[in-house]
Amino acid sequence: MTDKRNLKIAIIGAGASGIMAAIKFREAGFDDLAIFEKASDLGGTWRDNRYPGITCDVPSHAYQYSFATNPNWTRMCSPGAEILAYFRGVARDHGVDSLIRYDSEITEASFDHHQWHLTSTQGDEGLFDVVVTATGVLHHPVYPDIPGRDDFEGDCFHSARWDDSVSLRGKRVGIIGTGSTAIQIVSEVIDDVASLVLFQRTAQWIWPLPNRLITDEEKELYRSDATARQAEYKRLTHRMNSNFAAAIVGENPDGYAELEQDCIDNLNTVRDPELRAKLTPDYKVGCKRLIMSNEFYEAIQKPNAALETGKIARFVPDGIELEDGTVQALDVIVLATGFNTHQFFRPMKVMGPGGRTIEEAWRQRNEGYMTVAVPGFPNWFMIGGPTSPIGNFSWLLTAETQFAYVLKLIERLQQPGVSEIVPTAAATAAFNQAVRDRIPQTIWATGCSSWYIDASGNIASWPWTFDKFEQDLKEPDWHAFETA
Ligand code: N01
């Protein structure tokens, strides 16, 4: 170990992926680390999203790090605050919270003489041998292109910018959007509000995931028996990735048929045929990210709930006006209108050798090699880069898989005479051609709009099974990389 070069490493983002990366770097013997975080707290999406009803619809015993399984999860799918507390606890217990430089948004990165020079909102951050971006996918809120938002005289905010000073109790509440977020909010607040109007542009398929409490006996077992805990983690991640996600990408037809039938049966629990018709999607199950809830259909059938499918024309001072001229009078409007998922680490300005920017490299589309690196940008690695498995895959396992692969590339930089490593243009082109060849066969290309699709119509997710993802990222193909 002594003759190995110690590298100066920057991690960008102190969310789930950045915390994991720091812990894994430490374990691998790297100790010159800094984590840059644009906010004043860690936790990424679990810090930003505090809306009522926030839960992770991935079972908690799968939505955790493989190396820090938690015996104390309270529910099969635990609430957001519990998940945030978990990440805080893991960061603290592994001593990586002290590496975080808060309120430091990296605004510029430029590569010269084998190193990245980083500038943040705090100023010059110096030189780094390696940069790992861990900037997440769902964190640039999209505000709807509906005119007149400032004309509305009540409270109006995005679901990821929840205004804690506003109580919904006894209010007339409007929610725009029918994604996972809106469905969780509706289910949680319906009994508190005077009335609720859900503005639906597109109906969604909903899989009836029960969210039971984890019993004290189960928790006791997980506390006393690490093997049982690990076995539950393995069982659930396998079920999610190998069965469920394989069904979604078209590699488990029986699993898919079952999933589809579950969603149809769930929809058929809606008693009023007119409401049921409005809630019936016109695209295939799984084309959009599948929503998990066994509460929403009951909530939307309550007497104080209404589903509005008329097209929104504009915000007006007392609510929302539809194209037919009717006005829904509201006190509070929640914009559950999703995220721009194609920005990655931008608006950061990234300049490779010779000043070529990532904007230039990604002018046509966001493309990398094996989801983690980009030709022309040496020693720059991404957790959650273009073509990562997103949506109904398990994100934390994706991040761990990518990190383990990236670590092998970085370890190459410790060898004498190696200062740069970067994927070749040819390997990257071949990888992306294979992606493009495969995409038309996936469920996401069967005719729906979704956040998987970028402005040019490219579908951004890993188009094969998770098993293949793990297999392909097990060991780098060294012919696909060049070093200097
Ligand atoms: O956002 P979305 P989300 N007028 O993009 C509608 C993760 N997540 O925040 O479908 C009217 O899914 C838009 O309509 P349409 C999860 O990965 C996870 O709900 O485009 N409507 C859609 O209905 C999820 O997929 C958990 O026609 C407008 C909605 O807004 C991802 O986050 C929980 C509109 C946006 O839905 C994003 O979910 C919550 C307009 N102008 C979220 N513009 C877990 O439990 C947009 N819409 C893990």
Coordinates of N, CA and C in Angstrom, one line a residue, residues 4-125:
K4 N 1.6 3.2 -3.2 CA 0.5 3.6 -4.0 C 0.3 5.1 -3.8
R5 N -0.1 5.7 -4.9 CA -0.3 7.2 -4.8 C -1.6 7.5 -4.0
N6 N -1.5 8.4 -3.1 CA -2.7 8.8 -2.3 C -3.4 9.9 -3.2
L7 N -4.6 9.7 -3.5 CA -5.3 10.6 -4.4 C -6.2 11.6 -3.6
K8 N -6.3 12.8 -4.1 CA -7.2 13.7 -3.5 C -8.5 13.7 -4.2
I9 N -9.5 13.4 -3.4 CA -10.8 13.0 -4.1 C -11.9 14.0 -3.6
A10 N -12.7 14.4 -4.6 CA -13.9 15.3 -4.3 C -15.1 14.5 -4.6
I11 N -16.1 14.4 -3.7 CA -17.4 13.8 -3.9 C -18.3 15.0 -4.0
I12 N -19.2 15.0 -5.0 CA -20.2 16.1 -5.1 C -21.5 15.6 -4.7
G13 N -22.1 16.1 -3.6 CA -23.4 15.7 -3.1 C -23.3 14.8 -1.9
A14 N -24.0 15.2 -0.8 CA -24.1 14.4 0.4 C -25.4 13.8 0.6
G15 N -25.9 13.2 -0.4 CA -27.2 12.4 -0.3 C -26.8 11.0 -0.1
A16 N -27.7 10.1 -0.4 CA -27.5 8.6 -0.2 C -26.2 8.1 -0.9
S17 N -26.0 8.6 -2.1 CA -24.9 8.0 -2.9 C -23.6 8.6 -2.5
G18 N -23.6 9.9 -2.1 CA -22.3 10.6 -1.7 C -21.8 10.0 -0.4
I19 N -22.8 9.8 0.5 CA -22.4 9.2 1.9 C -21.8 7.9 1.7
M20 N -22.5 7.1 0.9 CA -22.0 5.7 0.6 C -20.6 5.8 0.0
A21 N -20.4 6.7 -1.0 CA -19.1 6.7 -1.7 C -18.0 7.1 -0.7
A22 N -18.2 8.0 0.2 CA -17.2 8.4 1.2 C -16.9 7.2 2.1
I23 N -17.9 6.5 2.5 CA -17.6 5.4 3.4 C -16.8 4.3 2.7
K24 N -17.2 4.0 1.5 CA -16.4 3.0 0.7 C -15.0 3.5 0.3
F25 N -14.8 4.7 0.1 CA -13.5 5.2 -0.2 C -12.6 5.0 1.0
R26 N -13.2 5.4 2.2 CA -12.4 5.2 3.5 C -12.0 3.7 3.7
E27 N -13.0 2.9 3.4 CA -12.7 1.4 3.6 C -11.6 1.0 2.7
A28 N -11.5 1.6 1.5 CA -10.5 1.2 0.5 C -9.2 1.8 0.8
G29 N -9.1 2.7 1.8 CA -7.8 3.2 2.2 C -7.6 4.7 1.7
F30 N -8.6 5.3 1.1 CA -8.4 6.7 0.7 C -8.8 7.6 1.8
D31 N -7.9 8.5 2.2 CA -8.3 9.4 3.3 C -8.3 10.8 3.0
D32 N -8.0 11.2 1.7 CA -7.9 12.6 1.4 C -9.2 12.9 0.6
L33 N -10.3 13.1 1.4 CA -11.6 13.2 0.8 C -12.3 14.5 1.2
A34 N -13.1 15.0 0.3 CA -14.0 16.1 0.7 C -15.3 15.9 0.0
I35 N -16.4 16.1 0.7 CA -17.8 16.0 0.2 C -18.3 17.4 0.1
F36 N -18.7 17.9 -1.1 CA -19.3 19.2 -1.3 C -20.8 19.0 -1.4
E37 N -21.5 19.8 -0.6 CA -22.9 19.8 -0.5 C -23.5 21.2 -0.7
K38 N -24.4 21.3 -1.7 CA -24.9 22.7 -1.9 C -25.9 23.2 -0.8
A39 N -26.5 22.3 -0.1 CA -27.4 22.7 0.9 C -26.7 22.7 2.3
S40 N -27.5 23.0 3.3 CA -26.9 23.1 4.6 C -27.1 21.9 5.5
D41 N -27.6 20.8 4.8 CA -27.8 19.6 5.5 C -27.5 18.4 4.6
L42 N -27.3 17.2 5.1 CA -27.2 16.1 4.2 C -28.5 15.4 3.9
G43 N -28.5 14.4 3.1 CA -29.7 13.6 2.9 C -30.4 13.7 1.5
G44 N -30.0 14.6 0.7 CA -30.5 14.7 -0.7 C -32.0 14.7 -0.7
T45 N -32.5 13.8 -1.5 CA -34.0 13.8 -1.7 C -34.8 13.7 -0.4
W46 N -34.2 13.0 0.6 CA -34.9 12.8 1.8 C -34.9 14.0 2.7
R47 N -33.9 14.9 2.4 CA -33.9 16.2 3.1 C -34.9 17.2 2.4
D48 N -34.9 17.1 1.0 CA -35.7 18.1 0.3 C -37.2 17.8 0.3
N49 N -37.6 16.5 0.3 CA -39.0 16.1 0.3 C -39.5 15.9 1.7
R50 N -40.4 16.7 2.1 CA -41.0 16.6 3.5 C -42.5 16.7 3.4
Y51 N -43.0 16.4 2.2 CA -44.5 16.5 2.1 C -45.2 15.5 3.0
P52 N -46.5 15.8 3.3 CA -47.2 14.8 4.2 C -47.4 13.5 3.5
G53 N -47.1 12.5 4.2 CA -47.3 11.1 3.6 C -46.1 10.6 3.0
I54 N -45.0 11.3 3.0 CA -43.8 10.8 2.3 C -43.3 9.5 2.9
T55 N -43.2 8.6 2.0 CA -42.7 7.2 2.4 C -41.8 6.8 1.2
C56 N -41.0 5.8 1.4 CA -40.3 5.2 0.3 C -41.1 4.0 -0.1
D57 N -41.5 3.9 -1.4 CA -42.3 2.8 -1.8 C -41.5 1.5 -2.1
V58 N -40.2 1.7 -1.9 CA -39.3 0.5 -1.9 C -39.2 0.0 -0.5
P59 N -39.5 -1.3 -0.3 CA -39.4 -1.8 1.1 C -38.1 -1.4 1.8
S60 N -38.3 -1.0 3.1 CA -37.1 -0.5 3.8 C -36.0 -1.5 4.0
H61 N -36.3 -2.7 4.1 CA -35.2 -3.7 4.2 C -34.5 -3.9 2.9
A62 N -35.0 -3.3 1.8 CA -34.2 -3.2 0.6 C -33.6 -1.8 0.4
Y63 N -34.4 -0.8 0.9 CA -33.9 0.6 0.7 C -33.0 0.9 1.8
Q64 N -31.8 0.3 1.8 CA -30.8 0.6 2.8 C -29.5 0.2 2.2
Y65 N -28.4 0.5 2.8 CA -27.1 0.1 2.3 C -26.9 -1.4 2.7
S66 N -26.2 -2.1 1.8 CA -25.9 -3.5 2.0 C -25.0 -3.7 3.3
F67 N -24.2 -2.6 3.5 CA -23.2 -2.7 4.6 C -23.7 -2.1 5.9
A68 N -25.0 -1.6 5.9 CA -25.5 -1.0 7.1 C -27.0 -1.3 7.3
T69 N -27.3 -2.6 7.3 CA -28.7 -3.0 7.4 C -29.2 -2.6 8.8
N70 N -30.4 -2.1 8.8 CA -31.0 -1.5 10.0 C -32.1 -2.4 10.6
P71 N -32.0 -2.8 11.8 CA -33.0 -3.7 12.4 C -34.2 -3.0 12.8
N72 N -34.2 -1.7 12.8 CA -35.3 -0.9 13.5 C -36.3 -0.3 12.6
W73 N -36.3 -0.6 11.3 CA -37.4 -0.1 10.4 C -38.7 -0.3 11.0
T74 N -39.6 0.7 11.0 CA -40.9 0.5 11.7 C -42.0 0.0 10.8
R75 N -41.8 0.2 9.5 CA -42.8 -0.3 8.5 C -42.2 -1.0 7.4
M76 N -43.0 -1.7 6.7 CA -42.4 -2.4 5.5 C -41.9 -1.3 4.6
C77 N -42.6 -0.2 4.4 CA -42.1 1.0 3.6 C -42.1 2.2 4.6
S78 N -41.0 2.6 5.1 CA -40.9 3.5 6.2 C -41.1 5.0 5.7
P79 N -41.5 5.8 6.6 CA -41.7 7.2 6.3 C -40.3 8.0 6.0
G80 N -40.4 9.1 5.3 CA -39.2 9.8 4.9 C -38.4 10.2 6.0
A81 N -39.0 10.7 7.1 CA -38.2 11.2 8.3 C -37.3 10.1 8.8
E82 N -37.8 8.9 8.9 CA -37.1 7.7 9.4 C -35.9 7.4 8.5
I83 N -36.1 7.6 7.2 CA -35.1 7.3 6.2 C -34.0 8.3 6.3
L84 N -34.4 9.6 6.5 CA -33.4 10.7 6.6 C -32.6 10.4 7.9
A85 N -33.2 10.0 9.0 CA -32.5 9.7 10.2 C -31.5 8.6 10.0
Y86 N -31.9 7.6 9.2 CA -31.0 6.5 8.9 C -29.7 7.0 8.2
F87 N -29.9 7.8 7.2 CA -28.7 8.3 6.5 C -27.8 9.1 7.4
R88 N -28.5 10.0 8.2 CA -27.7 10.8 9.1 C -26.9 9.9 10.1
G89 N -27.6 8.8 10.6 CA -26.9 7.9 11.5 C -25.8 7.2 10.9
V90 N -26.0 6.7 9.7 CA -24.9 6.0 9.0 C -23.7 6.9 8.8
A91 N -24.0 8.1 8.3 CA -22.9 9.1 8.0 C -22.1 9.4 9.3
R92 N -22.8 9.5 10.4 CA -22.2 9.8 11.7 C -21.4 8.6 12.2
D93 N -22.0 7.4 12.2 CA -21.4 6.2 12.7 C -20.1 5.9 11.9
H94 N -20.1 6.2 10.6 CA -18.9 5.9 9.8 C -18.0 7.1 9.8
G95 N -18.3 8.2 10.5 CA -17.4 9.3 10.6 C -17.2 10.1 9.3
V96 N -18.2 10.0 8.4 CA -18.0 10.8 7.1 C -18.7 12.1 7.2
D97 N -19.6 12.3 8.2 CA -20.3 13.6 8.2 C -19.4 14.8 8.4
S98 N -18.2 14.5 9.0 CA -17.3 15.6 9.2 C -16.5 16.0 7.9
L99 N -16.7 15.2 6.9 CA -16.0 15.5 5.6 C -16.9 16.5 4.8
I100 N -18.1 16.7 5.2 CA -19.0 17.4 4.3 C -18.8 18.9 4.5
R101 N -18.6 19.6 3.3 CA -18.5 21.1 3.3 C -19.9 21.6 2.8
Y102 N -20.6 22.0 3.8 CA -22.0 22.5 3.5 C -22.0 23.8 2.8
D103 N -23.2 24.1 2.2 CA -23.4 25.4 1.5 C -22.4 25.6 0.4
S104 N -21.8 24.6 -0.1 CA -20.8 24.7 -1.1 C -21.2 24.0 -2.4
E105 N -21.9 24.7 -3.2 CA -22.3 24.2 -4.5 C -21.2 24.3 -5.5
I106 N -20.8 23.2 -6.1 CA -19.7 23.3 -7.1 C -20.3 23.9 -8.3
T107 N -19.7 25.0 -8.7 CA -20.3 25.7 -9.9 C -19.5 25.5 -11.2
E108 N -18.2 25.2 -10.9 CA -17.3 25.0 -12.1 C -16.2 23.9 -11.8
A109 N -15.9 23.1 -12.8 CA -14.9 22.2 -12.7 C -14.1 22.2 -14.0
S110 N -12.8 22.3 -13.9 CA -12.0 22.3 -15.2 C -10.8 21.5 -15.0
F111 N -10.4 20.8 -16.1 CA -9.3 19.7 -16.0 C -8.1 20.3 -16.6
D112 N -7.0 20.2 -15.9 CA -5.7 20.6 -16.5 C -4.6 19.8 -15.8
H113 N -3.6 19.4 -16.5 CA -2.4 18.8 -15.8 C -2.9 17.7 -14.9
H114 N -3.7 16.8 -15.4 CA -4.2 15.6 -14.6 C -5.1 15.9 -13.4
Q115 N -5.5 17.1 -13.2 CA -6.3 17.4 -12.0 C -7.5 18.2 -12.4
W116 N -8.5 18.1 -11.5 CA -9.7 18.9 -11.6 C -9.6 20.1 -10.7
H117 N -9.9 21.2 -11.2 CA -9.9 22.5 -10.4 C -11.3 22.8 -10.1
L118 N -11.7 22.8 -8.9 CA -13.1 23.0 -8.5 C -13.3 24.4 -7.9
T119 N -14.4 25.0 -8.3 CA -14.9 26.3 -7.8 C -16.3 26.1 -7.2
S120 N -16.5 26.6 -6.0 CA -17.9 26.5 -5.5 C -18.4 27.9 -5.2
T121 N -19.6 27.9 -4.7 CA -20.2 29.2 -4.3 C -19.4 29.8 -3.1
Q122 N -18.6 29.0 -2.5 CA -17.7 29.6 -1.4 C -16.4 30.1 -2.0
G123 N -16.1 29.8 -3.2 CA -14.8 30.3 -3.8 C -14.0 29.1 -4.4
D124 N -12.7 29.4 -4.4 CA -11.7 28.4 -5.0 C -11.6 27.2 -4.0
E125 N -11.9 26.0 -4.5 CA -11.8 24.8 -3.6 C -10.6 24.0 -3.9

